[in-house]
mmCIF file of C-alpha atoms in Angstrom:
data_model
loop_
_atom_site.group_PDB
_atom_site.id
_atom_site.type_symbol
_atom_site.label_atom_id
_atom_site.label_comp_id
_atom_site.label_asym_id
_atom_site.label_seq_id
_atom_site.Cartn_x
_atom_site.Cartn_y
_atom_site.Cartn_z
ATOM 1 C CA MET A 1 2.048 -67.855 116.613
ATOM 2 C CA GLY A 2 4.456 -64.963 116.997
ATOM 3 C CA MET A 3 5.314 -65.383 113.337
ATOM 4 C CA ILE A 4 1.873 -64.400 112.066
ATOM 5 C CA PHE A 5 3.126 -61.249 110.427
ATOM 6 C CA GLN A 6 6.375 -62.654 109.052
ATOM 7 C CA GLN A 7 6.791 -63.511 105.401
ATOM 8 C CA ASN A 8 6.727 -67.220 104.604
ATOM 9 C CA SER A 9 5.509 -68.200 108.055
ATOM 10 C CA THR A 10 5.006 -71.906 108.596
ATOM 11 C CA ASP A 11 1.730 -73.314 107.366
ATOM 12 C CA LEU A 12 -0.497 -74.443 110.212
ATOM 13 C CA LYS A 13 -0.510 -78.025 108.906
ATOM 14 C CA GLU A 14 3.301 -78.109 108.944
ATOM 15 C CA MET A 15 3.594 -77.335 112.654
ATOM 16 C CA PRO A 16 4.579 -80.334 114.827
ATOM 17 C CA TRP A 17 1.718 -79.919 117.314
ATOM 18 C CA PHE A 18 -0.810 -79.821 114.451
ATOM 19 C CA ARG A 19 0.551 -83.019 112.906
ATOM 20 C CA ALA A 20 0.541 -84.751 116.310
ATOM 21 C CA VAL A 21 -3.072 -83.862 117.084
ATOM 22 C CA GLU A 22 -4.125 -84.632 113.511
ATOM 23 C CA GLY A 23 -2.290 -87.964 113.733
ATOM 24 C CA PHE A 24 -4.187 -88.804 116.914
ATOM 25 C CA SER A 25 -7.510 -88.158 115.193
ATOM 26 C CA ASP A 26 -6.491 -90.113 112.074
ATOM 27 C CA ALA A 27 -5.182 -93.062 114.114
ATOM 28 C CA LYS A 28 -8.467 -93.291 115.966
ATOM 29 C CA LYS A 29 -10.376 -93.253 112.662
ATOM 30 C CA SER A 30 -8.377 -96.106 111.143
ATOM 31 C CA SER A 31 -8.314 -98.301 114.277
ATOM 32 C CA GLU A 32 -11.989 -98.035 115.157
ATOM 33 C CA SER A 33 -15.145 -98.308 113.180
ATOM 34 C CA LYS A 34 -16.281 -94.937 111.957
ATOM 35 C CA ARG A 35 -18.883 -93.297 114.128
ATOM 36 C CA ASP A 36 -20.604 -90.063 113.232
ATOM 37 C CA ASP A 37 -20.525 -88.877 116.836
ATOM 38 C CA ASP A 38 -16.885 -89.788 117.624
ATOM 39 C CA PRO A 39 -15.623 -87.096 120.044
ATOM 40 C CA ASP A 40 -12.019 -87.706 118.936
ATOM 41 C CA GLU A 41 -12.841 -86.123 115.586
ATOM 42 C CA GLU A 42 -13.494 -82.889 117.474
ATOM 43 C CA VAL A 43 -10.056 -82.743 119.155
ATOM 44 C CA LEU A 44 -8.247 -80.806 116.420
ATOM 45 C CA PRO A 45 -11.111 -78.384 115.741
ATOM 46 C CA ARG A 46 -11.420 -77.736 119.492
ATOM 47 C CA VAL A 47 -7.678 -77.131 119.898
ATOM 48 C CA ILE A 48 -7.823 -74.593 117.082
ATOM 49 C CA GLU A 49 -11.012 -73.043 118.446
ATOM 50 C CA LYS A 50 -9.777 -72.771 122.036
ATOM 51 C CA THR A 51 -6.118 -71.827 121.492
ATOM 52 C CA ILE A 52 -5.309 -70.665 117.963
ATOM 53 C CA LEU A 53 -8.304 -68.472 117.154
ATOM 54 C CA PRO A 54 -8.054 -66.436 120.395
ATOM 55 C CA LYS A 55 -4.346 -65.797 119.672
ATOM 56 C CA ILE A 56 -5.104 -64.699 116.111
ATOM 57 C CA THR A 57 -7.889 -62.475 117.467
ATOM 58 C CA ALA A 58 -5.499 -60.858 119.966
ATOM 59 C CA PHE A 59 -2.978 -60.180 117.185
ATOM 60 C CA ALA A 60 -5.695 -58.732 114.962
ATOM 61 C CA LYS A 61 -6.898 -56.503 117.790
ATOM 62 C CA ASN A 62 -3.570 -55.299 119.187
ATOM 63 C CA VAL A 63 -0.874 -55.656 116.533
ATOM 64 C CA TRP A 64 -2.350 -55.806 113.031
ATOM 65 C CA ASP A 65 -2.182 -52.701 110.867
ATOM 66 C CA PRO A 66 -4.937 -53.010 108.232
ATOM 67 C CA LEU A 67 -2.951 -50.745 105.888
ATOM 68 C CA SER A 68 0.145 -52.960 106.044
ATOM 69 C CA THR A 69 0.149 -55.080 102.924
ATOM 70 C CA SER A 70 2.396 -57.789 104.350
ATOM 71 C CA GLN A 71 0.594 -58.004 107.710
ATOM 72 C CA THR A 72 -2.824 -58.126 106.082
ATOM 73 C CA GLU A 73 -1.751 -60.691 103.504
ATOM 74 C CA ASN A 74 -0.201 -62.936 106.175
ATOM 75 C CA LEU A 75 -3.201 -62.623 108.483
ATOM 76 C CA THR A 76 -5.594 -63.303 105.608
ATOM 77 C CA GLN A 77 -3.634 -66.377 104.504
ATOM 78 C CA LEU A 78 -3.590 -67.711 108.048
ATOM 79 C CA CYS A 79 -7.337 -67.229 108.400
ATOM 80 C CA ASP A 80 -7.915 -68.786 104.959
ATOM 81 C CA ASN A 81 -5.882 -71.754 106.154
ATOM 82 C CA VAL A 82 -7.848 -72.093 109.373
ATOM 83 C CA PHE A 83 -11.282 -71.397 107.850
ATOM 84 C CA GLU A 84 -10.951 -73.309 104.582
ATOM 85 C CA LYS A 85 -8.647 -76.240 105.249
ATOM 86 C CA GLN A 86 -9.748 -76.939 108.775
ATOM 87 C CA VAL A 87 -13.357 -77.472 109.657
ATOM 88 C CA LEU A 88 -13.551 -75.746 113.007
ATOM 89 C CA SER A 89 -16.436 -77.687 114.363
ATOM 90 C CA ARG A 90 -19.676 -79.302 113.410
ATOM 91 C CA ARG A 91 -21.415 -76.163 114.554
ATOM 92 C CA GLU A 92 -22.020 -73.530 111.875
ATOM 93 C CA CYS A 93 -19.816 -70.858 113.443
ATOM 94 C CA SER A 94 -17.941 -71.073 116.716
ATOM 95 C CA GLN A 95 -17.815 -68.170 119.152
ATOM 96 C CA ALA A 96 -14.033 -67.928 118.686
ATOM 97 C CA LYS A 97 -14.437 -67.634 114.909
ATOM 98 C CA GLN A 98 -17.184 -65.054 115.389
ATOM 99 C CA ASP A 99 -14.937 -63.077 117.770
ATOM 100 C CA LEU A 100 -12.113 -63.097 115.206
ATOM 101 C CA ILE A 101 -14.389 -61.923 112.407
ATOM 102 C CA ASN A 102 -15.903 -59.230 114.643
ATOM 103 C CA THR A 103 -12.403 -58.026 115.580
ATOM 104 C CA VAL A 104 -11.361 -57.865 111.926
ATOM 105 C CA VAL A 105 -14.560 -55.989 111.035
ATOM 106 C CA LEU A 106 -14.002 -53.519 113.885
ATOM 107 C CA ARG A 107 -10.357 -52.903 112.916
ATOM 108 C CA MET A 108 -11.278 -52.464 109.248
ATOM 109 C CA LYS A 109 -14.114 -50.145 110.154
ATOM 110 C CA GLN A 110 -11.729 -48.066 112.273
ATOM 111 C CA SER A 111 -9.276 -48.020 109.396
ATOM 112 C CA VAL A 112 -11.963 -46.884 106.946
ATOM 113 C CA GLU A 113 -13.118 -44.150 109.328
ATOM 114 C CA GLU A 114 -9.596 -42.947 110.164
ATOM 115 C CA ASP A 115 -7.615 -43.561 106.992
ATOM 116 C CA VAL A 116 -9.992 -43.293 104.062
ATOM 117 C CA PHE A 117 -10.269 -39.602 103.433
ATOM 118 C CA ILE A 118 -9.765 -38.121 100.015
ATOM 119 C CA PRO A 119 -9.659 -34.345 100.217
ATOM 120 C CA LEU A 120 -11.238 -32.318 97.460
ATOM 121 C CA TYR A 121 -9.127 -29.455 96.248
ATOM 122 C CA PRO A 122 -9.726 -27.063 93.379
ATOM 123 C CA LYS A 123 -8.620 -28.558 90.070
ATOM 124 C CA SER A 124 -5.926 -25.926 89.644
ATOM 125 C CA THR A 125 -4.356 -26.957 92.965
ATOM 126 C CA VAL A 126 -4.034 -30.646 92.127
ATOM 127 C CA GLU A 127 -3.020 -30.283 88.478
ATOM 128 C CA ASP A 128 0.495 -29.463 89.637
ATOM 129 C CA LYS A 129 1.630 -32.964 90.651
ATOM 130 C CA SER A 130 4.486 -31.550 92.721
ATOM 131 C CA SER A 131 2.212 -29.439 94.926
ATOM 132 C CA PRO A 132 1.710 -30.578 98.542
ATOM 133 C CA CYS A 133 -2.068 -30.711 98.014
ATOM 134 C CA SER A 134 -1.720 -32.980 94.993
ATOM 135 C CA LYS A 135 0.723 -35.278 96.787
ATOM 136 C CA PHE A 136 -1.506 -35.488 99.864
ATOM 137 C CA GLN A 137 -4.579 -36.227 97.752
ATOM 138 C CA GLY A 138 -2.643 -38.927 95.890
ATOM 139 C CA ARG A 139 -1.518 -40.608 99.119
ATOM 140 C CA ARG A 140 -5.052 -40.550 100.503
ATOM 141 C CA PHE A 141 -6.442 -41.944 97.243
ATOM 142 C CA TRP A 142 -4.008 -44.876 97.177
ATOM 143 C CA SER A 143 -4.601 -45.529 100.863
ATOM 144 C CA ALA A 144 -8.322 -45.790 100.095
ATOM 145 C CA VAL A 145 -7.643 -48.142 97.173
ATOM 146 C CA GLU A 146 -5.424 -50.358 99.329
ATOM 147 C CA ASN A 147 -8.002 -50.423 102.111
ATOM 148 C CA THR A 148 -10.713 -51.395 99.617
ATOM 149 C CA LEU A 149 -8.578 -54.231 98.258
ATOM 150 C CA TRP A 150 -8.106 -55.686 101.741
ATOM 151 C CA VAL A 151 -11.801 -55.346 102.553
ATOM 152 C CA ASN A 152 -12.530 -57.354 99.399
ATOM 153 C CA ARG A 153 -9.913 -59.927 100.362
ATOM 154 C CA TRP A 154 -11.523 -60.371 103.772
ATOM 155 C CA LEU A 155 -14.978 -60.614 102.228
ATOM 156 C CA HIS A 156 -13.642 -63.445 100.085
ATOM 157 C CA ALA A 157 -11.918 -65.123 103.054
ATOM 158 C CA SER A 158 -15.029 -64.996 105.223
ATOM 159 C CA GLN A 159 -17.142 -66.503 102.446
ATOM 160 C CA LYS A 160 -14.613 -69.297 101.795
ATOM 161 C CA GLY A 161 -14.862 -70.204 105.450
ATOM 162 C CA GLY A 162 -18.536 -70.939 105.040
ATOM 163 C CA SER A 163 -19.351 -67.694 106.757
ATOM 164 C CA LYS A 164 -21.270 -64.934 105.100
ATOM 165 C CA ILE A 165 -20.900 -62.854 108.263
ATOM 166 C CA LEU A 166 -18.644 -60.142 106.906
ATOM 167 C CA GLU A 167 -20.619 -57.711 104.807
ATOM 168 C CA VAL A 168 -19.647 -54.431 103.220
ATOM 169 C CA GLY A 169 -22.353 -52.623 105.202
ATOM 170 C CA GLN A 170 -20.528 -53.472 108.417
ATOM 171 C CA LEU A 171 -17.573 -51.388 107.280
ATOM 172 C CA SER A 172 -19.361 -48.188 106.360
ATOM 173 C CA PRO A 173 -18.750 -45.301 108.741
ATOM 174 C CA SER A 174 -21.199 -44.761 111.578
ATOM 175 C CA GLN A 175 -23.973 -42.342 110.897
#
């Protein structure tokens, strides 16, 4: 899990522990008659829910920089992988998934409040593209654009995971 923010990190389904647990669940399915309430089908979702999601949440809370393109892309891909390809549980939304989404929302909200500020200067000040005011305004503008792109990416990721929990209103600054 330490490779969350590295480029080309291993897909969850390619990790040996994942294949072993998945193999256990698949072996039980093929050797026994299918039962709707088979607890073995819950092994992999529970492992992810109890071990993987809390680790991802801790990374999102303590390490992730929402303005880092590579970190945000890698974290988003990992969550897409977990939310979309792996049904976490028969329950609608686990507490671990909710905690992860809440952490992401909180970090994005903090980023919006702290990093999205576009100063307004007189037109004459910003027309000179080499002026410090113009450069600062440009950096702030592109920071806001980047932040907006990642908010949209997370909105998409949360909806793909069957969760409509993440809403734009959650990210607007506190009144």
